[in-house]
């Protein structure tokens, strides 16, 4: 996010600035509401408390935190109208917490996706070893996703700061770091939180699908045991389809930022021309990652029959008493 020459360019127009602010606001609100619904539905429905759903909710919590700080972070930079910008000491706090929460969200989401595919691999490919994954182990692994993310993302708190120029502010990270230090940090993060999870997910997912396809041919018949196994097989395939959609949405939305950072470090001046509206920063740092946090609730409620049914039941239980309380009164008032 190098904006050293932005001051020499014409100001970003009010229309463009309003569109950028509206887009970031809409995605932040949609992500906040969608992930809140996932968490509430999960907490209200005991039948949803499976191993995979615990990890999905773990992702929802991290996305919720990111959504809550996404728009305020943009408000500390030159990405929103001046009247909406955050300044002073508040800007410094928002700058640090914003970058920190986004890094944590990405790390926790990647770790959760990796744990989901590992859990499914053990349950489907090596079912006799599934007893080794106890409740205590699951709690430990979920806790470790946050501990590891909090520790690795801490440099964002340490290095993020506000750069003031002519009554305007910019939120920057790693300002005092050398290019070598930045390259090492980004390189290690890219390998740990992108390359390794992506390769592991592809390998394990392929093994799972292969195992499901092989077992499908052995489930022909009408015996009670075979019918039970066939239902379990269908459920496993449904879960894996949902997981494929979620993991695809995540990597599709985060890949542009990873590619942008790599190319920006390799071709700092020629490939991405500087512009006052910071179009590349808006697209790759704000919009695409936010789309990932919005996509998860949409995928889950549209693809998961259990989550969809649980949400509808919860909605019905919450609002039906209210409707029944007021409808009779309205009907009586019309008759009078």
C-alpha positions as a printed Julia matrix, in Angstrom:
336×3 Matrix{Float64}:
   0.0     0.0     0.0
   2.57    2.51   -1.13
   0.92    5.88   -1.76
   3.96    8.12   -1.83
   2.92    9.88   -5.03
  -0.79   10.27   -4.38
  -0.38   13.85   -3.17
   0.76   14.86   -6.68
  -2.44   13.54   -8.27
  -5.9    15.15   -8.52
  -8.18   14.36   -5.61
 -10.49   11.39   -5.92
 -13.89   12.65   -7.05
 -16.77   12.75   -4.57
 -18.77   10.3    -6.68
 -15.95    7.74   -6.8
 -15.29    8.21   -3.1
 -18.98    7.74   -2.3
 -19.14    4.55   -4.39
 -16.08    3.15   -2.63
 -17.46    4.02    0.81
 -20.87    2.57   -0.04
 -19.36   -0.67   -1.36
 -17.19   -1.2     1.7
 -20.1    -0.31    4.0
 -22.53   -2.67    2.25
 -20.13   -5.63    2.35
 -19.21   -4.95    5.99
 -22.86   -4.8     7.08
 -23.8    -7.88    5.01
 -20.88   -9.82    6.47
 -21.72   -8.74   10.02
 -25.4    -9.71    9.69
 -24.75  -12.97    7.84
 -22.09  -14.27   10.21
 -24.16  -13.17   13.21
 -27.04  -15.31   11.89
 -24.7   -18.31   11.57
 -23.53  -17.94   15.17
 -27.01  -17.36   16.62
 -28.54  -20.24   14.65
 -25.76  -22.54   15.81
 -26.17  -21.53   19.46
 -29.97  -21.91   19.36
 -29.98  -25.33   17.65
 -28.37  -28.21   19.52
 -28.57  -30.56   16.51
 -26.16  -28.34   14.59
 -23.34  -28.83   17.07
 -21.2   -31.16   14.99
 -17.42  -31.11   14.58
 -17.57  -29.44   11.16
 -20.11  -26.83   12.29
 -17.97  -25.86   15.28
 -15.18  -25.02   12.83
 -17.57  -23.17   10.5
 -18.76  -21.07   13.45
 -15.12  -20.5    14.36
 -14.68  -18.96   10.91
 -17.88  -16.94   11.34
 -16.58  -15.43   14.59
 -13.33  -14.35   12.96
 -15.21  -12.93    9.96
 -17.52  -11.07   12.32
 -14.56   -9.37   13.99
 -13.1    -8.44   10.63
 -16.44   -7.04    9.41
 -16.76   -4.91   12.53
 -13.4    -3.22   11.9
 -13.31   -3.21    8.1
 -15.19    0.04    7.47
 -13.54    1.95   10.36
 -10.15    0.93    8.95
 -11.09    2.34    5.55
 -12.2     5.53    7.32
  -8.63    6.14    8.53
  -7.41    6.25    4.94
  -8.27    8.35    1.91
 -10.95    5.92    0.8
 -14.09    7.62    2.14
 -15.46   11.18    2.02
 -13.56   13.56    4.29
 -16.62   14.12    6.48
 -16.64   10.4     7.36
 -12.92   10.04    7.99
 -11.58    9.12   11.42
  -8.73   11.19   12.79
  -6.69   11.92   15.89
  -5.75    9.3    18.46
  -8.84    7.27   17.51
  -7.4     6.8    14.02
  -4.24    5.23   15.44
  -6.25    2.75   17.51
  -8.5     1.88   14.58
  -5.49    1.54   12.27
  -3.79   -0.97   14.57
  -6.88   -2.98   15.5
  -8.18   -2.96   11.92
  -5.06   -4.47   10.37
  -4.67   -6.83   13.31
  -8.24   -8.14   13.1
  -8.06   -8.65    9.34
  -4.85  -10.66    9.67
  -6.39  -12.72   12.48
  -9.54  -13.33   10.45
  -7.6   -14.62    7.47
  -5.38  -16.86    9.63
  -8.27  -18.33   11.66
 -10.32  -18.95    8.51
  -7.46  -20.76    6.78
  -6.73  -22.86    9.86
 -10.42  -23.7    10.29
 -10.72  -24.78    6.65
  -7.66  -26.97    7.03
  -9.05  -28.56   10.2
 -12.37  -29.21    8.46
 -10.76  -31.13    5.62
  -8.53  -33.05    8.06
 -11.55  -33.97   10.18
 -13.49  -35.1     7.1
 -10.47  -37.06    5.86
 -10.23  -38.98    9.12
 -14.01  -39.56    9.32
 -14.37  -40.78    5.71
 -11.03  -42.25    4.63
  -9.84  -43.55    8.01
 -13.05  -44.01   10.06
 -11.43  -46.41   12.53
  -9.15  -43.58   13.69
 -11.97  -41.07   14.15
 -12.24  -42.04   17.83
  -8.84  -40.38   18.34
 -10.42  -36.97   17.63
 -12.0   -36.39   21.01
 -13.96  -33.38   22.22
 -10.96  -32.19   24.22
  -8.75  -32.4    21.14
 -11.27  -30.4    19.11
 -11.4   -27.66   21.75
  -7.61  -27.6    21.87
  -7.3   -27.31   18.08
  -9.89  -24.52   17.88
  -8.09  -22.64   20.65
  -4.79  -23.08   18.83
  -6.23  -21.49   15.68
  -6.75  -18.29   17.64
  -3.5   -18.46   19.62
  -1.41  -18.97   16.49
  -3.26  -16.21   14.65
  -2.93  -13.75   17.54
   0.82  -14.35   17.79
   1.68  -14.3    14.08
  -0.48  -11.25   13.36
   0.93   -9.21   16.27
   3.47   -7.33   14.08
   0.49   -5.47   12.6
  -0.22   -3.97   16.03
   3.43   -3.16   16.53
   4.09   -1.53   13.15
   0.75   -0.02   12.06
   0.66    3.76   12.34
  -1.04    6.84   10.99
   0.83    9.01    8.5
  -0.56   12.55    8.47
  -0.21   14.88    5.51
  -2.07   18.17    5.0
  -4.85   17.31    7.47
  -5.34   13.91    5.79
  -4.4    10.53    7.16
  -3.18    7.21    5.84
  -2.98    3.97    7.79
   0.32    2.22    7.02
   2.01   -0.96    8.19
   5.69   -1.88    8.45
   6.73    1.74    7.8
  10.07    1.37    9.59
  10.82   -2.12    8.33
  13.38   -2.67    5.6
  12.35   -4.24    2.31
  14.12   -7.45    3.29
  12.19   -7.65    6.57
   8.9    -7.05    4.78
   9.71   -9.66    2.14
  10.57  -12.26    4.78
   7.39  -11.57    6.76
   5.12  -11.65    3.71
   6.94  -14.67    2.3
   6.6   -16.74    5.47
   2.95  -15.73    5.85
   2.25  -16.59    2.22
   3.7   -20.08    2.61
   2.09  -20.83    6.01
  -1.36  -19.35    5.41
  -1.8   -19.82    1.67
   0.45  -22.34   -0.08
   0.51  -25.08    2.57
  -3.27  -24.96    3.34
  -4.17  -24.84   -0.37
  -1.97  -27.81   -1.3
  -3.06  -29.82    1.77
  -6.73  -29.1     1.05
  -6.45  -30.18   -2.58
  -4.62  -33.41   -1.68
  -6.93  -34.39    1.18
 -10.09  -33.39   -0.68
  -9.03  -35.53   -3.64
  -8.47  -38.51   -1.34
 -11.89  -37.97    0.27
 -13.73  -37.82   -3.06
 -11.88  -40.9    -4.28
 -12.88  -42.79   -1.12
 -16.53  -41.69   -1.48
 -16.64  -42.78   -5.11
 -15.18  -46.17   -4.24
 -17.6   -46.75   -1.38
 -20.6   -45.8    -3.51
 -20.31  -49.0    -5.55
 -20.47  -51.15   -2.42
 -23.71  -49.63   -1.16
 -26.07  -51.28   -3.63
 -28.87  -53.27   -2.04
 -31.81  -52.9     0.29
 -30.44  -54.37    3.51
 -31.01  -52.18    6.61
 -27.29  -51.81    7.24
 -26.68  -50.82    3.64
 -29.48  -48.26    3.75
 -27.95  -46.71    6.87
 -24.52  -46.59    5.26
 -26.01  -45.12    2.08
 -27.61  -42.27    4.05
 -24.28  -41.59    5.78
 -22.56  -41.63    2.39
 -25.04  -39.12    0.96
 -24.62  -36.88    3.99
 -20.83  -36.97    3.65
 -21.06  -36.03   -0.02
 -23.39  -33.14    0.82
 -21.0   -31.85    3.51
 -18.06  -32.05    1.11
 -19.96  -30.09   -1.56
 -20.63  -27.3     0.93
 -17.0   -27.37    2.05
 -15.81  -27.17   -1.56
 -17.95  -24.07   -2.13
 -16.69  -22.38    1.03
 -13.01  -23.16    0.44
 -13.28  -22.15   -3.23
 -14.88  -18.82   -2.3
 -12.15  -18.18    0.29
  -9.18  -18.81   -2.0
 -10.79  -17.06   -4.98
 -11.39  -13.93   -2.89
  -8.0   -13.88   -1.13
  -5.81  -14.88   -4.09
  -5.99  -11.43   -5.79
  -4.51   -9.79   -2.67
  -1.71  -12.37   -2.45
  -0.89  -11.94   -6.14
  -1.07   -8.16   -5.8
   1.42   -8.12   -2.92
   3.86  -10.4    -4.77
   3.66   -8.38   -7.98
   3.85   -5.1    -6.08
   7.08   -6.21   -4.46
   8.47   -7.45   -7.77
   7.35   -4.53   -9.94
   6.88   -1.64   -7.46
   6.43    1.16   -9.99
   5.55   -0.07  -13.46
   2.79   -2.67  -13.07
   0.33   -0.81  -10.8
   0.09    2.92  -11.62
  -0.6     5.14   -8.63
  -4.05    6.77   -8.53
  -5.75    9.05   -6.05
  -8.7     6.67   -5.52
  -6.37    3.75   -4.72
  -8.43    1.43   -6.94
  -6.09   -1.55   -6.53
  -6.03   -1.21   -2.76
  -9.82   -0.94   -2.63
 -10.36   -4.0    -4.82
  -7.67   -6.33   -3.49
  -7.45   -5.29    0.16
 -11.07   -4.41    0.96
 -13.64   -5.66   -1.56
 -12.43   -9.13   -2.51
 -11.61  -10.28    1.08
 -14.94   -8.87    2.25
 -16.73  -10.88   -0.43
 -15.31  -14.03    1.15
 -16.85  -13.22    4.53
 -20.2   -12.44    2.85
 -20.13  -15.6     0.72
 -19.84  -18.02    3.66
 -23.29  -17.29    5.18
 -24.91  -17.27    1.74
 -23.37  -20.64    0.83
 -24.24  -22.17    4.19
 -27.89  -21.09    4.33
 -28.54  -21.93    0.66
 -26.63  -25.23    0.5
 -27.08  -26.71    3.97
 -30.61  -28.04    4.5
 -29.98  -28.38    8.24
 -28.76  -24.8     8.71
 -31.56  -23.46    6.52
 -34.25  -25.41    8.39
 -32.8   -24.41   11.76
 -32.75  -20.73   10.78
 -36.35  -20.84    9.52
 -37.48  -22.57   12.72
 -35.65  -20.03   14.89
 -37.1   -17.15   12.87
 -40.59  -18.64   13.16
 -40.29  -19.12   16.92
 -39.04  -15.58   17.43
 -41.52  -13.66   15.29
 -44.68  -15.76   15.28
 -45.64  -14.74   18.88
 -45.16  -11.08   17.93
 -47.32  -11.43   14.82
 -50.03  -13.29   16.72
 -49.98  -10.59   19.39
 -50.66   -7.73   16.97
 -52.69   -9.32   14.15
 -55.86   -9.89   16.22
 -55.81   -6.29   17.37
 -55.45   -5.07   13.78
 -58.33   -7.32   12.66
 -60.61   -6.05   15.44
 -59.76   -2.43   14.64
 -60.73   -3.01   10.99
 -64.07   -4.55   11.97
 -64.87   -1.56   14.15
